[in-house]
Short mmCIF file of C-alpha atoms in Angstrom, two decimals:
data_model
loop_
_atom_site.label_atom_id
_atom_site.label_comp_id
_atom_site.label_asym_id
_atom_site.label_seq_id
_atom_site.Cartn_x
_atom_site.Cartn_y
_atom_site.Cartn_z
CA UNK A 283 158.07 149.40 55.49
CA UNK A 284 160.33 148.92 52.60
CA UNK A 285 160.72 151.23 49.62
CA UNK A 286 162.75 150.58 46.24
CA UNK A 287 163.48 153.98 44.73
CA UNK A 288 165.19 153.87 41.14
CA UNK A 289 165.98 156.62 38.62
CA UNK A 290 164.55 156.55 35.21
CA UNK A 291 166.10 159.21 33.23
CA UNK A 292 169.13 161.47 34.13
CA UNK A 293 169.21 163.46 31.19
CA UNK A 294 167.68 167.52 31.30
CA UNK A 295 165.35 166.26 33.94
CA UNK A 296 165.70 163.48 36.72
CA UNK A 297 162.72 160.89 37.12
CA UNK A 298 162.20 158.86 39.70
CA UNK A 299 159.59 155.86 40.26
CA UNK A 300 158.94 154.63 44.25
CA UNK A 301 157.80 151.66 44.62
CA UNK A 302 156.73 148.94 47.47
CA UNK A 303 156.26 145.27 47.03
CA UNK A 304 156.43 146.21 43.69
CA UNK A 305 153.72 148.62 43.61
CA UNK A 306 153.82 151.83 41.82
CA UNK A 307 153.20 154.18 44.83
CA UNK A 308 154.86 157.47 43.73
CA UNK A 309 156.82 159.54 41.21
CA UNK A 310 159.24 162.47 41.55
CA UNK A 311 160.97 165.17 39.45
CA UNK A 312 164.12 167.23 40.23
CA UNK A 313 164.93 169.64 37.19
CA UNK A 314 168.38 169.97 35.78
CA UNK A 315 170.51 172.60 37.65
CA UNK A 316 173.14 171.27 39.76
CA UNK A 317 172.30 172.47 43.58
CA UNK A 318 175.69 174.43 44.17
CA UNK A 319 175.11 176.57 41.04
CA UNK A 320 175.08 180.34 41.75
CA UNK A 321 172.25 180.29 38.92
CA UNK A 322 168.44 180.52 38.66
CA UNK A 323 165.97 180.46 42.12
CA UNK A 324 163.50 178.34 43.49
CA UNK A 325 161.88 177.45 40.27
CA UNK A 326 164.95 175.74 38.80
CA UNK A 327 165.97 173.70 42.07
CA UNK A 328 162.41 172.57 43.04
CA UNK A 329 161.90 168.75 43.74
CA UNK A 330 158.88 167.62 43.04
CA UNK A 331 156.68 164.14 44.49
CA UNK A 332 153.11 162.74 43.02
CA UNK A 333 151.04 159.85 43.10
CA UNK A 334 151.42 157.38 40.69
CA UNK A 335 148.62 159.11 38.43
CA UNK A 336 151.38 162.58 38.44
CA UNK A 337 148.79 164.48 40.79
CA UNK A 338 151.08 166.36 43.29
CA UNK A 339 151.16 165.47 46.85
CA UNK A 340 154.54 167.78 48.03
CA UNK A 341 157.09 169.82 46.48
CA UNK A 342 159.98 172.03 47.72
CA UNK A 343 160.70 175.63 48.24
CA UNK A 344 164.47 176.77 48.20
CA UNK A 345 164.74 180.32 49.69
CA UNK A 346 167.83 181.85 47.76
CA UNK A 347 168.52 184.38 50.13
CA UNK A 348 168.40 182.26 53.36
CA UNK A 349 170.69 179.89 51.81
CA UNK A 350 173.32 182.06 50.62
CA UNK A 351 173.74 184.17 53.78
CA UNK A 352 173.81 181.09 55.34
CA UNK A 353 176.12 179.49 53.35
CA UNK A 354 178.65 182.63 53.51
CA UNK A 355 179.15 182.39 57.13
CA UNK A 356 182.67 180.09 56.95
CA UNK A 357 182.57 177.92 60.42
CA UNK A 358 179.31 179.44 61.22
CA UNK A 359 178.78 176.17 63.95
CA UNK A 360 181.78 178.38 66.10
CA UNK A 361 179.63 180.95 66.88
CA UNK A 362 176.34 179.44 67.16
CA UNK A 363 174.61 175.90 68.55
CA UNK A 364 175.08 175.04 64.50
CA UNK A 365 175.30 175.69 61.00
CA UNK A 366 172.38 174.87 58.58
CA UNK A 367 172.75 174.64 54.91
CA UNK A 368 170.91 173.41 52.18
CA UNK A 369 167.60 174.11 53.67
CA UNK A 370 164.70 173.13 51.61
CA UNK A 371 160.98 173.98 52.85
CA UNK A 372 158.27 170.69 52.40
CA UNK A 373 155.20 171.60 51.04
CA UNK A 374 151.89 169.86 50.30
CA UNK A 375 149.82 170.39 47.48
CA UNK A 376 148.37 173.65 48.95
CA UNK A 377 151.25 174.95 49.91
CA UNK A 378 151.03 174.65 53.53
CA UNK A 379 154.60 174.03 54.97
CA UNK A 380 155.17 170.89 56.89
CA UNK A 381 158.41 171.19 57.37
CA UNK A 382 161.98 171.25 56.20
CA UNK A 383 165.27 169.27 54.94
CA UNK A 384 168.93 170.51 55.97
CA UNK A 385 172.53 169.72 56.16
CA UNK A 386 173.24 170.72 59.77
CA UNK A 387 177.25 171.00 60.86
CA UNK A 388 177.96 170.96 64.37
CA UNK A 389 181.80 170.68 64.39
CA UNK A 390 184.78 169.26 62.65
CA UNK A 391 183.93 165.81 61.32
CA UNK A 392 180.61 165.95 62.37
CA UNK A 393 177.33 166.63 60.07
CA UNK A 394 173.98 165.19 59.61
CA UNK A 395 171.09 165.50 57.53
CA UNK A 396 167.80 166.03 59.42
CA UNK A 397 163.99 165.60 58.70
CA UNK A 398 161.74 168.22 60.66
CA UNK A 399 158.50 167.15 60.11
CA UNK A 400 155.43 168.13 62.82
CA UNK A 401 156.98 167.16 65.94
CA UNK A 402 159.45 165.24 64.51
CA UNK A 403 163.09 165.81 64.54
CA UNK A 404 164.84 163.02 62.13
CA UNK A 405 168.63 162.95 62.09
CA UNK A 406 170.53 161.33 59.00
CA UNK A 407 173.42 160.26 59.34
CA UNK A 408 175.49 159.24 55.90
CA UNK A 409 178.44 156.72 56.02
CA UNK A 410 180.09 155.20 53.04
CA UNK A 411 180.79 151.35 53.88
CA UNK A 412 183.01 149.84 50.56
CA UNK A 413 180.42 148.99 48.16
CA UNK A 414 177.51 150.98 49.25
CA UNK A 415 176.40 153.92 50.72
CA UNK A 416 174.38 154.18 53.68
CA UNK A 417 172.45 156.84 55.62
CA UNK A 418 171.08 155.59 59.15
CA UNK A 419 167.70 157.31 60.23
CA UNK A 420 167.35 158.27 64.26
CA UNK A 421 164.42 159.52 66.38
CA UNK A 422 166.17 160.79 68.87
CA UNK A 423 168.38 157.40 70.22
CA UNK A 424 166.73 154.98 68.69
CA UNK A 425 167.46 153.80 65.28
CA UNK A 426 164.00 153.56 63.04
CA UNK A 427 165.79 153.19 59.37
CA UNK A 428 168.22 152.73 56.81
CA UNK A 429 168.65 154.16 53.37
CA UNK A 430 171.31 151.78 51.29
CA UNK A 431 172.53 152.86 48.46
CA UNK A 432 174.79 150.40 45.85
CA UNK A 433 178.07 152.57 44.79
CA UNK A 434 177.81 151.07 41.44
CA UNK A 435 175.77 153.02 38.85
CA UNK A 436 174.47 152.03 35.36
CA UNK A 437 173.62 154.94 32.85
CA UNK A 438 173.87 157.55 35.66
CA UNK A 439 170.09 155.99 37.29
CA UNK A 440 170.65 155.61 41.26
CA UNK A 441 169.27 153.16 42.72
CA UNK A 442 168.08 153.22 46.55
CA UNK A 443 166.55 150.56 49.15
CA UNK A 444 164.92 152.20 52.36
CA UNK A 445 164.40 149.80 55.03
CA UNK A 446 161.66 151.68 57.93
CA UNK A 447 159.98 151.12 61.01
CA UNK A 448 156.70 150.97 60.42
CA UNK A 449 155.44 152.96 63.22
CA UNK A 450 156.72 155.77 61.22
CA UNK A 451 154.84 154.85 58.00
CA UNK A 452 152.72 158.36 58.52
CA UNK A 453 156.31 159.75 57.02
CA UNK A 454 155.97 157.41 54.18
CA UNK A 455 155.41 159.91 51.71
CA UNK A 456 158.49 162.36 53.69
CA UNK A 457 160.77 159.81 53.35
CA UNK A 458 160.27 159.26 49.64
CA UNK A 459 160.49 162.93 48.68
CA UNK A 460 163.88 163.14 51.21
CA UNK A 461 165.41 160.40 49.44
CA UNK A 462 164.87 162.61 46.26
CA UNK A 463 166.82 165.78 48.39
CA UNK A 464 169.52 163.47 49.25
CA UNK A 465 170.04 162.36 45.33
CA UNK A 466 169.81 166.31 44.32
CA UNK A 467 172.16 167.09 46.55
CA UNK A 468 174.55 164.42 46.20
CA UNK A 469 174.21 162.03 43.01
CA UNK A 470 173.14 164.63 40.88
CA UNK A 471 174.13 163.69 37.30
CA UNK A 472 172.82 166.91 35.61
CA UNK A 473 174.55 167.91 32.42
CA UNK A 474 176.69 164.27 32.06
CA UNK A 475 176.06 161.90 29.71
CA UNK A 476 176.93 158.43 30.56
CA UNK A 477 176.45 154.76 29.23
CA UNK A 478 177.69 151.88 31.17
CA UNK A 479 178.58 151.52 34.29
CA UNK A 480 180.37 153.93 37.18
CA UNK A 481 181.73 152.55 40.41
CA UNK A 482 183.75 153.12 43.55
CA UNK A 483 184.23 151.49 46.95
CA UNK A 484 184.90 154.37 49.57
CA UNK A 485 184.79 154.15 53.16
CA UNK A 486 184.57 157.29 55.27
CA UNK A 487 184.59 157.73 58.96
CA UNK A 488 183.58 160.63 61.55
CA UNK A 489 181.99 161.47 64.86
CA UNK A 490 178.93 159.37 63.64
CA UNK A 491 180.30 156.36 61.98
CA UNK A 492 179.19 154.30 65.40
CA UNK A 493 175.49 155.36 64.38
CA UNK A 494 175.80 152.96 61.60
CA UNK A 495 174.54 149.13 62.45
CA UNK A 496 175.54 146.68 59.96
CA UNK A 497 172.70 144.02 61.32
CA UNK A 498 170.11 146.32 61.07
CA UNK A 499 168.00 145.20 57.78
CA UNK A 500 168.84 141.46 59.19
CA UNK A 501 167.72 142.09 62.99
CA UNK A 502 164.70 144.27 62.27
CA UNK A 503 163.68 142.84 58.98
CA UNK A 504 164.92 139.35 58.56
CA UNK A 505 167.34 137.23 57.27
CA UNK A 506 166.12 136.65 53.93
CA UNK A 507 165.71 140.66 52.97
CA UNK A 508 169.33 140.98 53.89
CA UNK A 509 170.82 138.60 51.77
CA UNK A 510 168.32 140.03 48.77
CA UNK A 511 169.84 143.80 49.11
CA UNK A 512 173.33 142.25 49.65
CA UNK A 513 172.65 139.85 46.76
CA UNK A 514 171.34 142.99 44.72
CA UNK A 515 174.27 145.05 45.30
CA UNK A 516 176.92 141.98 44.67
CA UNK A 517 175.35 141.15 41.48
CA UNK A 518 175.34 145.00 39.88
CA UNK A 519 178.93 144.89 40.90
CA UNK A 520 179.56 141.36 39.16
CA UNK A 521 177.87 142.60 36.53
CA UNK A 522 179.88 145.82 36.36
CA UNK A 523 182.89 143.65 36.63
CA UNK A 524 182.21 141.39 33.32
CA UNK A 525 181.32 144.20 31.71
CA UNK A 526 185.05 146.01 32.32
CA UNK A 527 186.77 142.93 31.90
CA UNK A 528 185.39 142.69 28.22
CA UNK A 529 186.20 146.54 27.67
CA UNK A 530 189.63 145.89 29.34
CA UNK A 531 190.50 143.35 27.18
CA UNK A 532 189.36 145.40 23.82
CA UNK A 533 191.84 147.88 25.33
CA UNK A 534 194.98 146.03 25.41
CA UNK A 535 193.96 144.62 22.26
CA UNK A 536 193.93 147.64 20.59
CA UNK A 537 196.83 148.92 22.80
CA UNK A 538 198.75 145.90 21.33
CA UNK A 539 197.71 146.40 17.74
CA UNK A 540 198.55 150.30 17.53
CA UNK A 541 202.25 149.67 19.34
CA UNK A 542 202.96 146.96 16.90
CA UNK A 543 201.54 149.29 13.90
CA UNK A 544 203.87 151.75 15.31
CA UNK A 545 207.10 149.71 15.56
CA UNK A 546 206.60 148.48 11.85
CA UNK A 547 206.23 151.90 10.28
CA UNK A 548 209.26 153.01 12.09
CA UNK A 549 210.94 150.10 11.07
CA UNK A 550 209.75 150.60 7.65
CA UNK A 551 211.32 154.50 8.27
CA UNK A 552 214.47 153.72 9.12
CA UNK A 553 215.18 151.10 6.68
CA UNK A 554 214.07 154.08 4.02
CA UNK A 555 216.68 156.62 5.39
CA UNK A 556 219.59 154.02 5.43
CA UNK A 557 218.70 153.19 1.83
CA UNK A 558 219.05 156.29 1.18
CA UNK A 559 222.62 156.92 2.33
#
């Protein structure tokens, strides 16, 4: 199973289109408040996933109150198995809960995301690796997917690849909508307004970072899909680099132009004051 998810607005609201083999397969909405704020409820932080006609097949519930106490408890893994935070409640268009989304802490350097879904327990574990981001998907010790993300950004719209076993394609529509709560909770470009392009190459490293398998799109789904995501995430960055390297040299261009502007008129001053002596 692989899904292409891409952002299509990131201003007031943030649209999303998922798609497979180029199929329109499903939308999604997250509204405009930044997660962290101390503002508004569940209304304001809901995340929202539809067909591709916009009829609703799940949505989120954020319990305030759970959160925040939550939340409050500073090394709360010290006194307990864990600490669970952002927790988000799955719902389906009845609003029977199916399950939930968290950021789980254990310890010092070591976190995960994790899916609960039926009888499923999904951890997530996130690892930036230079020019993309990465979140590895496990069912207990075995690896069943990968979320890749390219660390370059045009016009604030994220762009994601998920790469999953398809034994688990029951989950298809889970996955989607937790691919949204990973965006909400960290790309969220609320409130900015950007043109062009925004990039970084990070590398982090914890307890987890031996979760992460570099071959795993090329073992699992073949040689050919792993040079296209590679390809795809070389060429946004080649792309980001001829763009900068234009805007770079318009800088020292104008750089150049005001110093020299400068140095005349000063010039020009001085020549004024000793004529006048």
């Amino acid at each position: 199973m692989i899904l292409e998810i891409r952002q299509t607005t990131a201003n007031g609201t943030n649209n999303f289109e998922i798609t497979e083999q180029g199929r329109l397969i499903y939308k999604a909405l997250t509204n405009f408040l930044k997660p962290n704020s101390p503002l508004g409820g569940d209304s304001l932080r809901k995340l929202l996933l539809t067909d591709a006609d916009d009829n609703m097949i799940l949505h989120t519930h954020y319990d305030v109150r759970e959160n925040l106490v939550e939340s409050s408890i500073p090394l709360g893994y010290l006194f307990r198995d864990s600490k669970k935070v952002r927790r988000y409640n799955i719902l389906d268009s009845s609003n029977r809960l199916l399950g939930n989304f968290y950021y789980e802490l254990t310890g010092i350097a070591d976190s995960k995301m994790v899916i609960e879904y039926e009888n499923k327990y999904i951890s997530c574990f996130k690892r930036c690796v230079g020019n993309k981001e990465v979140i590895t998907f496990y069912d207990g010790e075995t690896q069943i997917g990968q979320l890749t993300k390219p660390n370059c950004v045009v016009n604030n719209h994220d762009f994601y690849f998920v790469h999953f076993s398809d034994s688990y394609r029951f989950m298809q529509n889970i996955i989607s909508l937790f691919v949204i709560y990973f965006d909400y909770i960290f790309h969220n470009h609320s409130g900015e307004i950007a043109q062009g392009y925004s990039w970084n190459k990070t590398y982090t490293y914890d307890r987890n970072s031996k979760k992460y398998n570099k071959n795993y799109i090329r073992d699992n789904f073949g040689i050919e899909e792993n040079h296209r995501v590679e390809n795809f995430i070389k060429n946004t960055y080649d792309s980001r680099a001829q763009k900068s390297g234009f805007n770079l040299k318009k800088f020292w261009l104008i750089f150049g132009c005001g110093w020299t502007a400068a140095f005349i008129l000063a010039l020009i001053a001085l020549l004024i004051i000793l004529n006048n002596r």
